[in-house]
PDB file of C-alpha atoms and ligand atoms in Angstrom:
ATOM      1  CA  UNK A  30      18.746 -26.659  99.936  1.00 70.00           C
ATOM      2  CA  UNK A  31      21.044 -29.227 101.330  1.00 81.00           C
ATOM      3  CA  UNK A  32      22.614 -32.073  99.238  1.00 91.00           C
ATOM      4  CA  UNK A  33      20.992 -35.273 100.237  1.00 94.00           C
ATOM      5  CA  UNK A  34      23.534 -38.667  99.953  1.00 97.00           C
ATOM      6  CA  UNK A  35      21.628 -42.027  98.739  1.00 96.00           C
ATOM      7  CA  UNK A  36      24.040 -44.294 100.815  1.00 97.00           C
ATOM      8  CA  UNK A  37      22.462 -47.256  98.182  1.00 98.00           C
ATOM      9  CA  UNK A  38      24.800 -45.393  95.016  1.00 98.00           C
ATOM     10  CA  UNK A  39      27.363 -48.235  93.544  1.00 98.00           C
ATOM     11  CA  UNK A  40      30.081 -46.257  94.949  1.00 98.00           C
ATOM     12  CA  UNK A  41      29.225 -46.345  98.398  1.00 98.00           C
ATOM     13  CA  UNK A  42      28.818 -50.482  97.832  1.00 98.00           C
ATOM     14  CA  UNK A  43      32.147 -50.133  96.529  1.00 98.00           C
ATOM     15  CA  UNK A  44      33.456 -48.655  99.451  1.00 98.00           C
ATOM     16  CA  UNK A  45      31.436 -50.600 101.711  1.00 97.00           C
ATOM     17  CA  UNK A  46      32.603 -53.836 100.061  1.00 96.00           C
ATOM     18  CA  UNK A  47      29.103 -55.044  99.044  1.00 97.00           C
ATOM     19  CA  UNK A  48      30.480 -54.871  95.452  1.00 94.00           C
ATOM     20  CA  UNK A  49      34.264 -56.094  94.093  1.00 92.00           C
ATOM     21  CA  UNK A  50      37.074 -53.239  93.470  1.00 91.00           C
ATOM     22  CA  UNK A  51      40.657 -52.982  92.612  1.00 94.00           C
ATOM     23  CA  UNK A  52      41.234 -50.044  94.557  1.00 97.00           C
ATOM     24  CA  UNK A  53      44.999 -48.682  92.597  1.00 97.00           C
ATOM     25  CA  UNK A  54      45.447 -45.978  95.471  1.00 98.00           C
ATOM     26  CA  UNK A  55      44.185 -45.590  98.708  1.00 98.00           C
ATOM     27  CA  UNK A  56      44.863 -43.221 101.272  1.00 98.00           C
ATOM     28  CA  UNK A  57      43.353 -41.859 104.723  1.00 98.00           C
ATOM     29  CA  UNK A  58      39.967 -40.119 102.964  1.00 98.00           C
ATOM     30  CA  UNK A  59      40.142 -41.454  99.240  1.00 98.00           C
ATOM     31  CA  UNK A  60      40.741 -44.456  96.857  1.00 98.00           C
ATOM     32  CA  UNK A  61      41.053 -45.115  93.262  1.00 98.00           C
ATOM     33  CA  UNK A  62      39.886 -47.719  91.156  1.00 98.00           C
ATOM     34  CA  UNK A  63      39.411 -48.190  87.343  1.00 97.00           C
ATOM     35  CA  UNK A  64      36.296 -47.402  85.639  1.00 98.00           C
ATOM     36  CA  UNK A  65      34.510 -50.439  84.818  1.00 97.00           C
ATOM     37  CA  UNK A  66      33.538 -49.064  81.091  1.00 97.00           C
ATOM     38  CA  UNK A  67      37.318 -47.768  79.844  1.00 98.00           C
ATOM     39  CA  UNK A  68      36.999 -44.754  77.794  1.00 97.00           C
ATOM     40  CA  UNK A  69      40.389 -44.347  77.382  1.00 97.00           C
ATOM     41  CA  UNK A  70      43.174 -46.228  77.528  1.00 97.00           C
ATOM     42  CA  UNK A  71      43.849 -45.370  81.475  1.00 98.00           C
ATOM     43  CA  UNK A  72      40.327 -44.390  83.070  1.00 98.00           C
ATOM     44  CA  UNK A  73      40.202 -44.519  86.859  1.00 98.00           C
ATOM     45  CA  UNK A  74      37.699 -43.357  88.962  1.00 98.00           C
ATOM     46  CA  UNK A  75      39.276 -40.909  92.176  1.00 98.00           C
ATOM     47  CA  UNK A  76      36.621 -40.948  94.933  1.00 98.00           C
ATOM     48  CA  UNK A  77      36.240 -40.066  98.755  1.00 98.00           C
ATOM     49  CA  UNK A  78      35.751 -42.102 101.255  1.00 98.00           C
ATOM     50  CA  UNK A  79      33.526 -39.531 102.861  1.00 98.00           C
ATOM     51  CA  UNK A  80      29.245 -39.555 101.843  1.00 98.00           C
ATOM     52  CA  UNK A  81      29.206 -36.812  99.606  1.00 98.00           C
ATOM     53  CA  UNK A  82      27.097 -36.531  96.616  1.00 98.00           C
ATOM     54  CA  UNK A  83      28.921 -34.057  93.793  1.00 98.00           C
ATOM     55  CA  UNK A  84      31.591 -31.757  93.745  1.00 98.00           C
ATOM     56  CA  UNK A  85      29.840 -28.894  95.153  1.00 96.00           C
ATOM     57  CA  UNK A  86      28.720 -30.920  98.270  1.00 97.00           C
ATOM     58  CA  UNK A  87      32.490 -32.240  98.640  1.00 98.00           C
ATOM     59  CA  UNK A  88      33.670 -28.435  98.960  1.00 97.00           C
ATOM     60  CA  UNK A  89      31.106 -27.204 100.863  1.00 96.00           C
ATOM     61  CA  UNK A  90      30.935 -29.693 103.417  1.00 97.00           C
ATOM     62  CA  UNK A  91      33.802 -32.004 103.076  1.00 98.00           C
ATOM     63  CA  UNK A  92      36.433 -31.040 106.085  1.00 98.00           C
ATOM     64  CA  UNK A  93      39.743 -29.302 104.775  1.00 98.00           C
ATOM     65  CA  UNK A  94      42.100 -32.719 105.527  1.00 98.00           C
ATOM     66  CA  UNK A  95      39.238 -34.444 103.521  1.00 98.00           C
ATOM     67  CA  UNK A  96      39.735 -32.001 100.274  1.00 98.00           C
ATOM     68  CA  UNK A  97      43.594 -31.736 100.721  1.00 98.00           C
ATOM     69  CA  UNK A  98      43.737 -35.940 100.285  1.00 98.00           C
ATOM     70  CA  UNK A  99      41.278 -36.075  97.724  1.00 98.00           C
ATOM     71  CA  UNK A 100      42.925 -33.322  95.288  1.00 98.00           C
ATOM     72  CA  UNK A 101      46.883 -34.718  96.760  1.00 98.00           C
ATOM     73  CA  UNK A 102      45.339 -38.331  95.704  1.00 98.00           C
ATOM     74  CA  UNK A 103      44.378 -37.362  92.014  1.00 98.00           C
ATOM     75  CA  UNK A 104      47.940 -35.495  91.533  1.00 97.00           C
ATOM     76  CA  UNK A 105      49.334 -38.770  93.164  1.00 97.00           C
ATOM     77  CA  UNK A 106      47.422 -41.333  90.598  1.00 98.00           C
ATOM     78  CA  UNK A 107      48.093 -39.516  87.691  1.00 98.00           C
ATOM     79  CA  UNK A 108      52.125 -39.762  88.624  1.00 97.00           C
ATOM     80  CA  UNK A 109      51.362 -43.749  89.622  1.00 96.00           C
ATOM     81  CA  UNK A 110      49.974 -43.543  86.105  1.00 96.00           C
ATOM     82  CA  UNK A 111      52.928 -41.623  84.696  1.00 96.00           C
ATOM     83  CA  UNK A 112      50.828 -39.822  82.359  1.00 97.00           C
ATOM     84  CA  UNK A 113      52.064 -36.522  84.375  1.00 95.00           C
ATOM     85  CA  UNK A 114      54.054 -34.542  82.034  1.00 95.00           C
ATOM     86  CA  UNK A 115      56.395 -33.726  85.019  1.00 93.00           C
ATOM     87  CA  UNK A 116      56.402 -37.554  85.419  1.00 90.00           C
ATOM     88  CA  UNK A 117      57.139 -38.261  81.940  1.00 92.00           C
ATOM     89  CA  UNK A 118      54.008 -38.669  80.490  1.00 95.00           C
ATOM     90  CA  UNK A 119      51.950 -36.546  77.985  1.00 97.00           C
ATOM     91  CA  UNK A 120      48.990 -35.278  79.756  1.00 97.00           C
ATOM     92  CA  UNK A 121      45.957 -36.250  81.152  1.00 98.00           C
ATOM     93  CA  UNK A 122      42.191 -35.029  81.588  1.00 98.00           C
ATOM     94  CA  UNK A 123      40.037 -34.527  84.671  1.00 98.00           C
ATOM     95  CA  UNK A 124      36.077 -34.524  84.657  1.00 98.00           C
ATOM     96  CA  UNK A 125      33.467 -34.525  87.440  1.00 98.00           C
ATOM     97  CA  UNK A 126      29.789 -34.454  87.047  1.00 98.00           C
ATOM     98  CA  UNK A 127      27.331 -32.360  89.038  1.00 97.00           C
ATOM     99  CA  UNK A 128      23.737 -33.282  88.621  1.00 94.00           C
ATOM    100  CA  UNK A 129      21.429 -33.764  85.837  1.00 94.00           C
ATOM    101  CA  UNK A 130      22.535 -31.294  83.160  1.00 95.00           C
ATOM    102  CA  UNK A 131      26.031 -33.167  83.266  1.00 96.00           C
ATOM    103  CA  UNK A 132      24.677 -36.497  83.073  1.00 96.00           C
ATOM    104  CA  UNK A 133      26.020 -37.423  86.388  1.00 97.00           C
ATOM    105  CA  UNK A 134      25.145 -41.270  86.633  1.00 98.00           C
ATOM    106  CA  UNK A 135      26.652 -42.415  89.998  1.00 98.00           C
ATOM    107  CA  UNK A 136      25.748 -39.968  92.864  1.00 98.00           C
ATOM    108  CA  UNK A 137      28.818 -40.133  95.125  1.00 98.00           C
ATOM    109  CA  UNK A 138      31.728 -37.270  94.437  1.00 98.00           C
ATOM    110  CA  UNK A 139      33.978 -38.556  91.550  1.00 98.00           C
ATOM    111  CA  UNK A 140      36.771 -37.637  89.349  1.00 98.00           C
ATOM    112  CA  UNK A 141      37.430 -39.554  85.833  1.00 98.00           C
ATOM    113  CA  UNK A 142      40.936 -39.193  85.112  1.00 98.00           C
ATOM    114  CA  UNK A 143      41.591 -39.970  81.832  1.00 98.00           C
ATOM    115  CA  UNK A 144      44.935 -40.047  79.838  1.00 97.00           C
ATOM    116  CA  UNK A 145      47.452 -42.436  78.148  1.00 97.00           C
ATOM    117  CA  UNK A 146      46.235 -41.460  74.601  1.00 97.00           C
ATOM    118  CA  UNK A 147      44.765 -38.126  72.985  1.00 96.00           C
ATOM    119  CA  UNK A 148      41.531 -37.362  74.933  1.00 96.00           C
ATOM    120  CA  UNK A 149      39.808 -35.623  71.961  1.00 94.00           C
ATOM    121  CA  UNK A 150      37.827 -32.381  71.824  1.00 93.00           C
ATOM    122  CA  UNK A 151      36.607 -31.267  75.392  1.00 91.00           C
ATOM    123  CA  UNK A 152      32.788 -31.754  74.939  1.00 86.00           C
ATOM    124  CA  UNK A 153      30.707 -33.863  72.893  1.00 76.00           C
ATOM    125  CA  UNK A 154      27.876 -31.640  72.102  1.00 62.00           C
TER     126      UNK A 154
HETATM  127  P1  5GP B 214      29.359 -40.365  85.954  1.00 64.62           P
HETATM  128  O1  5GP B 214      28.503 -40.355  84.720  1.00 64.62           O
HETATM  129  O2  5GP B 214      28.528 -40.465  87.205  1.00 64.62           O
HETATM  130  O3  5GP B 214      30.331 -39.206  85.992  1.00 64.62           O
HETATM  131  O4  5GP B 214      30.289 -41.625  85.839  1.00 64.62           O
HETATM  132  C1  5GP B 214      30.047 -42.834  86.500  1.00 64.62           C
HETATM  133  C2  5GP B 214      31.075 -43.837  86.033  1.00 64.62           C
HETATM  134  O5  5GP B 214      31.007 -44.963  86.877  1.00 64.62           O
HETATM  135  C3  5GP B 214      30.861 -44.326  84.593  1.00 64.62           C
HETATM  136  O6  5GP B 214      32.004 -44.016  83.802  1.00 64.62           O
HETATM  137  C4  5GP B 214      30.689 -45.851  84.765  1.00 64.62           C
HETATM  138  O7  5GP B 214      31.316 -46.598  83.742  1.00 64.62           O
HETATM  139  C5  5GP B 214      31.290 -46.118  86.133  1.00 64.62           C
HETATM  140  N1  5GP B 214      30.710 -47.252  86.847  1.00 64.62           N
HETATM  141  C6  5GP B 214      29.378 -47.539  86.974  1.00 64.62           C
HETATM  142  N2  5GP B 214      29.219 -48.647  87.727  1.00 64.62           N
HETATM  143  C7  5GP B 214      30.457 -49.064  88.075  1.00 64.62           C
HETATM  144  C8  5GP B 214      30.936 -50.173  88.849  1.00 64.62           C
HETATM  145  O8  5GP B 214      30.177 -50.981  89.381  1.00 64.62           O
HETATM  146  N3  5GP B 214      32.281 -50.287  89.000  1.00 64.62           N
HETATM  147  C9  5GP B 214      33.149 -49.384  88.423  1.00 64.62           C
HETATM  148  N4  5GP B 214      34.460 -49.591  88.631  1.00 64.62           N
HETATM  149  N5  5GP B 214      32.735 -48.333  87.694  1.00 64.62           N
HETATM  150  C10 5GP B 214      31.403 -48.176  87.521  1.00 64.62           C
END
């Protein structure tokens, strides 16, 4: 079955500009911005530009220069961040949720990336 893409999701009114961002990185196919409910101390949402509505629609139908910027963009905020070891920081986490079972709340493609303190055990239950 095909993955549908509600165009009315608060991400796509992000990147429409119906609704306010701080956009922290931006390049040809994907920008960043911070979460607007912090779990950490840096919590910034990495998103394409492209309609796509989870991670498995953004690899199956995304186009290759598409998926190179978006996964180049997360390795690029997280050294913006400097919470890259390499960069000098201590480590960071990714997430991305896929549908109900994950709790997925806004249906456009996202990564959290989360860092700047101890993230805490993986899962909460
Ligand atoms: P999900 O559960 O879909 O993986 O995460 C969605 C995230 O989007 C949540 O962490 C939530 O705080 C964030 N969020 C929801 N609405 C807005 C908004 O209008 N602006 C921003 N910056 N983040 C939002």
């Amino acid at each position: 079955m095909p993955y549908a893409y509600d165009d009315q999701n608060i991400f796509a009114k992000i990147l429409r500009g119906d609704i306010p961002s701080t956009p922290v990185y931006e390049s040809a196919h994907t920008i960043a911005f911070p979460d607007i409910s912090p779990q950490k101390k840096h919590h910034l949402l990495v998103i394409p530009k492209g309609p796509y509505r989870c991670y498995d629609h953004f690899v199956q139908a995304a186009s290759d220069a598409e998926q190179l910027d978006f996964f180049r963009a997360v390795g690029a905020v997280a050294k913006q961040l400097g919470v890259s070891e390499v960069h000098g920081g201590n480590g960071y986490r990714l997430i991305t949720n896929s549908g109900p079972d994950s709790l997925q709340e806004v249906p456009h493609f996202h990564v959290h990336l989360l860092g700047g303190e101890p993230c805490g055990p993986l899962t909460a239950g």
